[in-house]
Amino acid sequence: MWVEPCPDFSPEKPLFLCILANTQTAKIPNISAAGKSPELTDFTPAADAELVETGNAISISEPAMTPSGAPSPAVLTRASMLLTGIPCIFINSGLRIRPMIPTIDLNARPGGDIRKGHAVVDAFDIYKKSKALGEKLGKLSDFVIIGESVPGGTTTAMSVIRALGYDGKVSSSFPENPLGIKNRVVEEAMKYSGISFGSLRNRPLNAVESLGDPMMAAAAGLVEGLDTKTVLAGGTQMVSVLGIIKHLGLVRDVSIATTRYVTEDKSADFMKMTEKLGYRAFSADPGFGKSRRNGLRMYENGDVKEGVGAGGAMFAAAMMDFSQKEFREKTEEVCDSIFGI
Amino acid sequence: MWVEPCPDFSPEKPLFLCILANTQTAKIPNISAAGKSPELTDFTPAADAELVETGNAISISEPAMTPSGAPSPAVLTRASMLLTGIPCIFINSGLRIRPMIPTIDLNARPGGDIRKGHAVVDAFDIYKKSKALGEKLGKLSDFVIIGESVPGGTTTAMSVIRALGYDGKVSSSFPENPLGIKNRVVEEAMKYSGISFGSLRNRPLNAVESLGDPMMAAAAGLVEGLDTKTVLAGGTQMVSVLGIIKHLGLVRDVSIATTRYVTEDKSADFMKMTEKLGYRAFSADPGFGKSRRNGLRMYENGDVKEGVGAGGAMFAAAMMDFSQKEFREKTEEVCDSIFGI
């Protein structure tokens, strides 16, 4: 199987949600490769959403790819949505730039810089609104996959997971994981907010408020409200959400799906962390080594690892019995139409 | 039955949508009673949505009632949602004031003043985005009720319905229907845009673009995209949407539901128009003459006739076998908690 373990679900009304947010943390130099420059990360979530929805990243003028030339993981998500026909709805949980497509707007504020404290001033409010939204969507869907596009999100993930009392290295959108910088940022942030390792283990939403990003509050609130089978689609960012859920004491049928690029990332501890937290993890391999497109082959070097719920999108394709080859070819088609043949 | 004819539907996954928009047309003096003053109509849709969702009209400081003291029809919609448990999702199709609750944002512009032409510059774009949204929601729900909150909407309805070639008087949020003013505004608008009676019968979206409001494009687009059983919840505003749908040549399972206050309004032609257009119409009677609350008894005088999908909300309650008495008592409870006992 190209997704391990085999996704043994047969939902009637699956739904794919993708939470979008911006933070000032993403603008710390060398934190995020999800944007040509730190300032341009503001446009990345909007462009990702537009690309998945329309095949065209309307809000940016440059092609939707990393500086090295690998296409945005949004192409994988679009491929899966085209193959599976699963409805995909984006959630604005604090964007500076609104996408030019319909989104659910939580009326959340963009996140701050965790080094300056109170990174998500409205964390509790976002959680409450997102829970209410989840309660509604849970009446319509019996299986929800939740992805994210939040530049700088692995750094906020690292700080929250530490505040909850877990040690673990997080993944990166750069081929070379800038763990040194992330560590320094996280240490500075925790010091500024007077938070030590594990000191917020009983107050996970306070950890989000001080050190996290708005996506985390939205994702955790959704999981509580949905109260249906849920798969978090993402790498170490979604591991932090699992941590929040666990420490809130929520008992929900939730697992996590990501790409092989994250699960096999030696600079990060994805599998170790999900195991410690006690959740089921799925790993998806698009087999891009065999791709006819150079940009997709670059994924094999770690140029892109995850994003826009790409791992969960592959999970969805496998769940609906599409093969790795069908998925890869659809992704190539999506790339052809965006970047030319 | 308190809803006529009897709603003979048994959906599995019903959904209530409510489209919100503002226009400059609403600010023409004496056009709309949906707001304490013409300028304050900007706040009405946001406050309506907040009231339905939370029981509290967060965005306004004064009580959610007409100047005469009748509560907003949002209380009826809230009562129905509490009774039935049907998920209710609001759609922002061009608001000046965003509600403080999650909404689906179509990224539409607020409407202009129809006397100045190009009232909905993005009518075609709204239609397209709304259709795409409908396609997604149609995969989750098998029965969708679509309401609206658009101050000034009966005037834009009158102008669009005339451009499509139908004569008919529209209803009003005032006890005394200001048809003279509406007629003058509509005549001025049609003259300014060079549109005559029936001249846009083959181009209904152009009628919306010149003389309508953003809700109309969103509602029609949704109906096309949903492609499932749909009930438009509203008075003459939704009749104009039926006209648009018909003149677009869409073949869909769509009907309309409103209140007895609209169907029996002698100053308007609701029943005549729906019959002429060829759609099934439902009329709901909350029996407020028997209410213990003075504000609800005022509905019987025509102080409030419809809004926020109140007629469709009653339709939903009747469809799910709640009695008129249960509905009225729940509405009274909602009023008690908002306005005090």
XYZ file of C-alpha atoms in Angstrom:
682
model
C 0.000 0.000 0.000
C 1.136 3.535 -0.704
C -0.556 4.709 2.480
C 0.421 2.789 5.619
C -1.457 1.428 7.455
C -4.260 0.852 4.948
C -7.057 3.433 5.477
C -9.894 1.100 6.474
C -12.728 3.641 6.447
C -15.795 3.803 4.194
C -17.448 7.110 4.995
C -20.682 8.163 3.325
C -20.201 11.925 3.486
C -16.482 12.691 3.795
C -15.399 16.320 4.085
C -11.987 17.934 3.767
C -11.405 21.105 5.775
C -8.280 23.211 5.598
C -7.509 25.858 8.221
C -5.603 28.945 7.090
C -3.733 31.428 9.292
C -0.925 33.965 9.244
C 1.399 34.824 12.101
C 4.163 37.318 12.745
C 6.297 34.380 13.869
C 6.505 33.320 10.199
C 8.270 36.594 9.440
C 11.277 35.835 11.611
C 14.054 35.391 9.017
C 14.832 31.782 8.048
C 11.856 30.287 9.922
C 9.675 29.389 6.931
C 10.225 28.507 3.271
C 6.481 28.795 2.610
C 6.858 32.007 0.648
C 9.576 33.645 -1.404
C 10.432 36.026 1.450
C 9.316 36.248 5.103
C 6.948 39.129 4.237
C 5.400 37.142 1.384
C 4.349 34.297 3.707
C 1.229 36.422 4.308
C 0.092 35.454 0.802
C 0.868 31.740 0.987
C -2.305 30.405 2.670
C -4.566 32.449 0.361
C -2.648 31.289 -2.701
C -2.723 27.672 -1.514
C -6.488 27.789 -1.085
C -6.992 29.386 -4.479
C -4.762 26.798 -6.101
C -6.656 23.868 -4.585
C -10.027 25.389 -5.475
C -9.392 26.785 -8.937
C -6.034 25.473 -10.144
C -4.710 29.022 -10.064
C -3.002 30.850 -7.174
C -4.807 34.128 -7.870
C -3.352 36.238 -5.043
C 0.305 35.822 -6.006
C 2.003 36.779 -9.239
C 4.944 34.370 -9.053
C 4.456 30.612 -9.602
C 3.289 28.650 -6.543
C 6.574 26.943 -5.813
C 9.445 27.032 -3.317
C 12.496 29.157 -4.169
C 14.182 25.927 -5.319
C 11.390 25.220 -7.813
C 9.323 22.497 -6.167
C 5.575 23.106 -6.557
C 3.429 23.954 -3.539
C 1.964 20.894 -1.790
C -1.396 22.449 -2.709
C -1.032 20.613 -6.047
C -1.246 17.281 -4.216
C -4.351 18.391 -2.366
C -5.956 19.594 -5.588
C -5.133 16.288 -7.288
C -6.824 14.362 -4.510
C -9.929 16.584 -4.510
C -10.244 16.154 -8.290
C -9.832 12.376 -8.021
C -12.064 11.766 -5.022
C -14.697 14.470 -5.437
C -14.577 15.083 -1.683
C -15.788 18.623 -0.940
C -13.003 20.831 0.372
C -13.828 23.905 2.434
C -11.233 26.391 3.649
C -11.428 28.092 7.021
C -9.985 31.554 7.614
C -8.649 31.437 11.159
C -6.706 34.698 11.133
C -5.466 35.694 7.683
C -3.886 38.949 6.623
C -4.692 38.183 2.994
C -8.131 36.753 2.215
C -8.304 34.222 -0.630
C -10.484 35.085 -3.634
C -12.639 31.990 -3.103
C -15.424 31.226 -0.619
C -14.049 30.408 2.844
C -15.539 29.978 6.281
C -14.454 33.038 8.222
C -13.959 32.551 11.962
C -13.347 36.268 12.433
C -10.056 35.444 14.094
C -7.055 37.745 14.357
C -3.759 36.843 12.693
C -1.235 35.445 15.165
C 1.555 37.520 16.671
C 5.250 36.846 17.195
C 5.631 34.284 19.970
C 8.773 36.048 21.217
C 6.551 38.955 22.276
C 3.908 36.975 24.207
C 0.138 36.644 23.685
C 0.609 35.189 20.214
C -3.104 34.302 19.914
C -5.037 36.819 22.000
C -8.365 35.330 20.899
C -7.416 31.649 21.351
C -10.366 30.849 23.626
C -12.801 32.738 21.390
C -11.529 30.931 18.268
C -11.865 27.623 20.067
C -15.462 28.383 21.029
C -16.497 29.529 17.545
C -14.737 26.629 15.900
C -16.401 24.166 18.239
C -19.807 25.630 17.271
C -18.879 25.302 13.604
C -17.769 21.715 14.188
C -21.105 20.891 15.811
C -22.866 22.012 12.622
C -20.556 20.291 10.172
C -20.648 17.120 12.255
C -24.359 16.878 11.441
C -23.557 16.822 7.721
C -20.405 14.712 7.512
C -19.421 11.376 9.033
C -15.696 11.691 8.331
C -13.658 14.873 8.372
C -10.055 15.405 7.346
C -8.526 18.644 8.662
C -5.481 20.151 6.961
C -3.721 23.481 7.464
C -1.680 26.145 5.740
C 0.164 28.222 8.319
C 3.634 29.482 7.428
C 5.984 29.301 10.404
C 3.713 26.708 11.962
C 6.373 24.200 12.959
C 7.954 26.771 15.254
C 4.706 27.528 17.064
C 4.140 23.747 17.169
C 7.494 23.238 18.869
C 6.802 25.856 21.526
C 3.326 24.548 22.328
C 4.414 20.923 22.481
C 7.193 21.890 24.906
C 4.824 23.894 27.080
C 2.738 20.697 27.265
C 5.787 18.758 28.443
C 6.983 16.925 25.339
C 10.424 17.055 23.873
C 10.650 16.527 20.171
C 12.121 17.957 17.051
C 9.717 19.437 14.515
C 9.857 19.254 10.751
C 10.583 22.080 8.314
C 9.615 23.493 4.947
C 13.343 23.923 4.230
C 15.414 20.973 2.941
C 17.842 21.716 5.810
C 15.793 22.025 8.984
C 16.758 25.296 10.749
C 16.348 23.714 14.183
C 18.950 26.012 15.722
C 16.927 29.121 14.878
C 13.659 27.481 15.914
C 15.135 26.443 19.233
C 16.343 29.946 19.907
C 12.967 31.473 18.999
C 11.098 28.968 21.152
C 13.430 29.491 24.105
C 13.121 33.248 23.816
C 9.316 32.972 23.587
C 9.001 30.679 26.604
C 11.293 32.878 28.635
C 9.370 36.040 27.688
C 6.038 34.468 28.676
C 7.426 32.854 31.829
C 6.544 29.380 30.589
C 8.748 26.378 31.265
C 8.833 22.837 29.880
C 5.483 21.230 30.765
C 4.285 24.164 32.833
C 1.052 24.465 30.805
C 0.299 20.746 30.574
C -3.025 21.336 32.276
C -3.859 24.508 30.338
C -3.289 23.693 26.657
C -5.344 26.634 25.345
C -3.213 28.970 27.430
C -0.201 27.454 25.683
C -1.812 28.339 22.352
C -2.659 31.820 23.606
C 0.926 32.553 24.607
C 3.048 30.507 22.213
C 0.907 29.022 19.455
C -0.921 30.050 16.299
C -4.646 30.579 15.550
C -4.913 27.336 13.533
C -4.313 25.245 16.647
C -7.281 26.702 18.509
C -9.484 26.274 15.430
C -8.411 22.669 14.800
C -8.857 21.596 18.408
C -12.252 23.332 18.624
C -13.400 21.648 15.421
C -12.397 18.222 16.738
C -14.403 18.786 19.907
C -17.454 20.074 18.016
C -17.429 17.558 15.164
C -17.488 14.543 17.459
C -17.143 12.262 14.439
C -14.260 10.313 12.899
C -11.545 12.895 12.248
C -8.112 12.728 10.659
C -5.693 15.580 11.227
C -3.746 16.092 8.013
C -0.314 17.457 8.641
C 3.106 16.876 10.111
C 4.460 18.118 13.399
C 2.029 21.061 13.315
C -0.852 18.640 13.675
C 1.068 16.695 16.333
C 0.838 19.820 18.455
C -2.938 19.822 17.898
C -3.065 16.188 19.040
C -1.200 17.300 22.143
C -3.734 20.052 22.781
C -6.658 17.655 22.311
C -5.133 15.098 24.643
C -4.352 17.648 27.323
C -7.843 19.140 27.067
C -9.022 15.656 28.024
C -11.105 15.314 24.857
C -12.031 11.741 24.005
C -12.500 11.696 20.236
C -11.940 9.268 17.345
C -9.008 11.166 15.899
C -5.909 10.048 14.018
C -3.213 11.807 12.001
C -2.060 11.438 8.396
C 1.021 12.906 6.806
C 3.538 12.251 4.080
C 6.441 9.827 4.066
C 8.649 12.939 3.833
C 7.613 13.853 7.363
C 7.453 10.367 8.890
C 10.927 9.556 7.545
C 12.395 12.993 8.327
C 15.373 12.198 10.559
C 15.565 15.821 11.718
C 12.081 15.496 13.250
C 10.345 13.108 15.657
C 6.895 12.697 14.120
C 6.408 8.980 14.760
C 7.945 9.104 18.221
C 5.698 11.978 19.221
C 2.418 10.549 17.868
C 3.216 7.238 19.559
C 3.900 8.951 22.859
C 0.638 10.889 22.556
C -1.167 7.629 21.726
C -2.779 8.388 18.367
C -2.869 6.334 15.180
C -0.649 7.748 12.405
C -0.858 7.195 8.635
C 2.061 7.758 6.286
C 1.488 8.432 2.568
C 4.030 7.999 -0.218
C 3.226 9.604 -3.585
C 6.112 7.767 -5.270
C 7.359 10.992 -6.820
C 10.763 9.430 -7.533
C 9.098 8.015 -10.637
C 7.491 11.306 -11.654
C 8.033 12.713 -15.133
C 8.080 16.199 -13.562
C 11.330 17.479 -12.133
C 9.549 19.648 -9.549
C 7.775 16.641 -8.045
C 10.974 14.579 -8.023
C 12.441 17.354 -5.848
C 10.013 16.294 -3.104
C 12.194 13.198 -2.689
C 15.056 15.478 -1.551
C 12.908 17.038 1.166
C 12.348 20.297 -0.732
C 8.701 20.091 0.299
C 7.485 17.751 3.014
C 3.889 18.585 3.826
C 1.303 21.351 3.752
C -2.310 22.137 2.823
C -3.177 18.704 4.200
C -1.279 16.949 1.392
C -0.682 13.801 3.448
C -4.337 13.619 4.416
C -5.328 14.273 0.810
C -3.334 11.187 -0.234
C -4.895 9.284 2.637
C -8.299 10.252 1.217
C -7.350 9.094 -2.272
C -6.107 5.748 -0.944
C -9.217 5.399 1.229
C -11.294 5.730 -1.932
C -9.222 3.067 -3.684
C -7.130 5.221 -5.985
C -3.669 3.846 -6.623
C -0.368 5.624 -6.097
C 0.025 5.739 -9.883
C -3.408 7.326 -10.391
C -2.616 9.891 -7.720
C 0.814 10.688 -9.145
C -0.546 11.081 -12.658
C -3.341 13.366 -11.499
C -0.789 15.473 -9.608
C 1.325 15.676 -12.766
C -1.744 16.804 -14.727
C -2.413 19.511 -12.138
C 1.214 20.657 -12.448
C 1.009 20.614 -16.258
C -1.960 22.941 -16.221
C -0.358 25.321 -13.712
C 3.277 25.386 -14.751
C 3.030 24.255 -18.382
C 4.207 20.958 -19.803
C -51.675 22.394 9.572
C -49.888 25.583 10.555
C -47.802 25.323 7.393
C -49.778 24.954 4.158
C -49.474 22.752 2.190
C -48.081 20.146 4.578
C -44.261 19.859 4.139
C -44.023 16.266 2.920
C -40.241 15.887 3.040
C -38.111 13.598 5.217
C -34.550 14.659 4.568
C -31.637 12.880 6.217
C -29.188 15.777 6.307
C -31.109 19.051 6.142
C -29.173 22.307 6.105
C -30.296 25.895 6.612
C -28.301 28.589 4.834
C -28.881 32.298 5.210
C -27.391 34.823 2.807
C -26.433 38.242 4.163
C -25.810 41.426 2.176
C -25.848 45.186 2.443
C -26.699 47.675 -0.280
C -26.717 51.424 -0.687
C -30.300 51.091 -1.945
C -31.321 50.299 1.650
C -30.138 53.755 2.677
C -32.677 55.595 0.542
C -34.972 57.193 3.141
C -38.183 55.255 3.920
C -37.201 52.187 1.880
C -36.475 49.781 4.750
C -37.594 49.363 8.362
C -34.879 46.751 8.928
C -32.815 49.055 11.100
C -33.485 52.047 13.326
C -32.252 54.466 10.654
C -31.226 54.020 6.998
C -27.522 54.154 7.970
C -28.016 51.521 10.664
C -29.333 48.971 8.140
C -25.650 48.130 7.595
C -25.676 46.434 10.995
C -28.937 44.516 10.590
C -27.727 41.374 8.760
C -24.757 40.936 11.114
C -26.983 41.403 14.158
C -29.564 38.974 12.738
C -26.917 36.297 12.218
C -25.500 36.791 15.700
C -28.956 36.604 17.215
C -29.779 33.316 15.463
C -26.415 31.801 16.359
C -25.894 32.987 19.921
C -29.170 34.505 21.135
C -27.462 37.885 21.315
C -27.196 40.557 18.585
C -23.583 41.393 19.449
C -22.956 44.059 16.781
C -25.741 46.416 17.841
C -26.284 48.119 21.168
C -30.038 48.683 20.888
C -32.484 45.756 21.182
C -33.059 43.747 17.977
C -36.526 45.073 17.230
C -38.322 47.403 14.835
C -38.872 51.022 15.935
C -42.423 49.994 16.890
C -41.108 47.315 19.256
C -41.664 44.060 17.363
C -38.699 41.682 17.706
C -36.523 40.880 14.697
C -37.726 37.832 12.713
C -34.338 36.356 13.648
C -36.021 35.187 16.862
C -38.278 32.886 14.816
C -35.299 31.463 12.973
C -33.420 30.892 16.215
C -36.459 29.171 17.723
C -36.641 26.794 14.773
C -32.917 25.989 14.836
C -33.123 25.252 18.579
C -36.169 23.030 18.068
C -35.037 21.147 14.995
C -31.263 21.013 15.508
C -30.802 21.737 11.803
C -27.348 23.271 11.251
C -27.587 26.894 10.158
C -24.706 28.484 8.263
C -24.607 32.151 7.293
C -23.126 33.354 4.025
C -21.538 36.795 3.687
C -22.417 37.919 0.189
C -21.339 41.545 0.468
C -21.548 42.924 3.994
C -20.242 46.216 5.303
C -20.364 44.883 8.864
C -19.132 41.329 9.452
C -20.941 39.339 12.116
C -18.904 38.122 15.094
C -19.714 34.481 14.334
C -18.329 32.056 11.730
C -19.757 32.737 8.260
C -18.975 31.547 4.765
C -17.403 34.537 3.057
C -18.008 34.807 -0.697
C -15.661 37.784 -0.909
C -18.450 39.769 -2.536
C -18.785 43.540 -2.562
C -21.719 45.270 -0.873
C -24.361 46.341 -3.374
C -24.684 49.896 -4.667
C -27.667 52.190 -5.135
C -29.735 50.915 -8.061
C -30.522 54.498 -9.099
C -26.858 54.871 -10.025
C -26.478 51.731 -12.144
C -24.191 48.694 -11.746
C -25.673 47.847 -8.378
C -23.821 44.491 -8.225
C -20.606 44.895 -10.201
C -19.475 41.369 -9.283
C -22.813 39.619 -9.943
C -21.336 37.041 -12.335
C -18.373 36.372 -10.053
C -20.640 35.917 -7.016
C -22.808 33.542 -9.040
C -19.785 31.454 -10.035
C -18.343 31.256 -6.530
C -21.705 30.511 -5.014
C -22.324 27.744 -7.548
C -18.972 26.167 -6.582
C -19.950 26.402 -2.926
C -23.314 24.837 -3.706
C -21.617 21.921 -5.448
C -19.698 21.174 -2.263
C -22.592 21.570 0.141
C -24.802 19.488 -2.150
C -22.497 16.531 -1.429
C -23.188 16.854 2.289
C -26.867 17.750 2.441
C -29.961 16.317 0.750
C -32.256 19.235 1.577
C -31.304 22.881 1.793
C -33.373 25.842 2.952
C -31.987 29.229 1.880
C -32.985 32.397 3.726
C -31.713 35.949 3.501
C -31.191 39.143 5.443
C -30.835 42.071 3.042
C -32.289 45.428 4.109
C -33.917 47.213 1.177
C -34.248 43.890 -0.598
C -37.876 44.221 -1.680
C -36.981 47.269 -3.758
C -34.175 45.490 -5.601
C -36.558 42.533 -5.952
C -39.166 44.766 -7.595
C -36.698 46.185 -10.095
C -35.273 42.792 -11.082
C -38.676 41.169 -11.421
C -39.772 44.013 -13.720
C -36.626 43.745 -15.816
C -37.568 40.065 -16.255
C -41.029 41.071 -17.472
C -43.270 40.530 -14.459
C -45.544 43.042 -12.902
C -46.210 42.646 -9.251
C -46.228 44.481 -6.011
C -43.595 43.539 -3.468
C -43.931 43.300 0.289
C -42.420 45.590 2.908
C -40.836 45.627 6.349
C -43.058 48.614 7.174
C -46.662 48.065 8.351
C -47.668 50.541 5.594
C -45.965 49.420 2.400
C -44.161 52.448 0.879
C -44.937 51.292 -2.665
C -44.949 54.848 -3.993
C -41.330 55.428 -2.986
C -40.299 51.979 -4.223
C -41.973 52.572 -7.562
C -40.188 55.891 -7.992
C -36.811 54.365 -7.054
C -37.319 51.426 -9.421
C -38.424 53.686 -12.276
C -35.454 55.971 -11.756
C -33.096 52.977 -11.643
C -34.481 51.382 -14.797
C -34.344 54.682 -16.624
C -30.753 55.334 -15.534
C -29.620 51.883 -16.703
C -31.668 52.002 -19.901
C -33.646 48.930 -18.914
C -37.330 48.581 -19.707
C -40.014 46.160 -18.562
C -38.914 42.667 -19.632
C -35.874 43.902 -21.558
C -33.524 41.597 -19.591
C -35.765 38.518 -19.629
C -33.034 36.556 -21.380
C -30.200 37.967 -19.277
C -31.288 37.617 -15.644
C -27.780 38.003 -14.191
C -27.450 41.277 -16.067
C -30.643 42.374 -14.342
C -29.002 41.572 -10.994
C -25.831 43.374 -12.036
C -27.702 46.579 -12.902
C -30.699 46.605 -10.586
C -30.420 43.846 -7.999
C -28.526 43.003 -4.839
C -25.652 40.575 -4.145
C -27.902 38.070 -2.333
C -29.746 37.295 -5.573
C -26.623 36.189 -7.407
C -25.532 34.099 -4.427
C -28.924 32.418 -3.995
C -29.301 31.587 -7.683
C -25.731 30.266 -7.878
C -26.290 28.098 -4.813
C -29.447 26.598 -6.316
C -27.588 25.693 -9.491
C -24.630 24.198 -7.610
C -26.575 22.349 -4.921
C -28.685 20.414 -7.391
C -30.689 18.941 -4.531
C -34.118 19.655 -3.033
C -34.083 23.338 -2.145
C -36.557 25.651 -0.475
C -36.077 29.401 -0.800
C -37.109 30.989 2.490
C -38.423 34.479 2.027
C -41.096 36.694 0.615
C -41.009 38.731 -2.537
C -37.204 38.926 -2.332
C -37.036 35.196 -2.916
C -39.687 35.454 -5.641
C -37.159 37.522 -7.577
C -34.628 34.703 -7.118
C -37.190 32.241 -8.489
C -37.529 34.547 -11.479
C -33.778 34.581 -12.004
C -33.574 30.785 -11.756
C -36.419 30.334 -14.210
C -34.988 32.804 -16.700
C -31.538 31.200 -16.444
C -33.272 28.043 -17.648
C -32.221 26.083 -14.564
C -34.262 22.946 -13.965
C -34.091 22.320 -10.219
C -36.329 20.919 -7.481
C -36.967 24.267 -5.835
C -39.923 25.692 -3.943
C -40.499 28.733 -1.741
C -41.659 29.115 1.852
C -42.711 32.272 3.625
C -44.989 33.532 6.360
C -48.711 34.034 6.309
C -47.950 37.744 6.803
C -46.472 37.795 3.307
C -48.868 35.419 1.552
C -51.855 37.334 2.943
C -50.321 40.785 2.403
C -52.847 42.587 0.198
C -50.293 45.232 -0.725
C -48.109 42.553 -2.359
C -48.618 39.813 -4.946
C -46.633 36.907 -3.524
C -49.024 34.079 -4.413
C -49.862 35.490 -7.825
C -46.199 35.846 -8.716
C -45.077 32.385 -7.534
C -47.998 30.838 -9.395
C -47.108 32.703 -12.553
C -43.482 31.598 -12.230
C -44.659 28.021 -11.664
C -43.135 27.140 -8.297
C -44.688 25.502 -5.259
C -45.218 27.898 -2.336
C -45.602 27.155 1.383
C -47.212 29.537 3.849
C -46.459 29.343 7.577
C -48.557 30.749 10.400
C -46.940 31.035 13.842
C -50.275 31.839 15.466
C -48.805 34.815 17.260
C -52.254 36.228 17.955
C -52.269 33.836 20.923
C -48.794 34.816 22.121
C -48.215 35.953 25.683
C -45.636 38.424 24.346
C -46.867 41.770 23.082
C -43.989 42.089 20.578
C -44.970 38.839 18.860
C -48.641 39.802 18.784
C -47.538 42.893 16.833
C -46.612 40.553 13.956
C -50.350 40.099 13.406
C -50.575 43.817 12.498
C -47.897 43.469 9.832
C -45.167 45.129 11.918
C -42.814 42.378 10.759
C -43.638 40.076 7.865
C -40.556 38.041 7.031
C -36.789 38.000 7.212
C -33.788 35.810 8.096
C -35.678 32.927 6.487
C -38.331 32.987 9.211
C -40.991 31.422 6.968
C -38.596 28.658 5.915
C -37.578 28.148 9.512
C -41.227 27.498 10.407
C -41.501 25.228 7.389
C -38.510 23.278 8.787
C -40.105 22.977 12.217
C -43.371 21.732 10.706
C -41.464 19.336 8.437
C -39.912 17.833 11.558
C -43.331 17.465 13.194
C -43.215 20.301 15.683
C -46.589 21.899 16.319
C -47.499 25.552 15.998
C -47.777 25.698 19.785
C -44.301 24.210 20.292
C -42.884 26.680 17.814
C -44.649 29.661 19.358
C -43.559 28.709 22.873
C -39.954 28.252 21.798
C -40.071 31.665 20.105
C -41.435 33.167 23.318
C -38.595 31.554 25.262
C -36.082 33.048 22.843
C -37.695 36.471 23.321
C -37.701 36.053 27.104
C -33.986 35.434 27.148
C -33.258 38.383 24.823
C -35.700 41.027 25.974
C -36.474 39.867 29.498
C -39.721 38.404 30.766
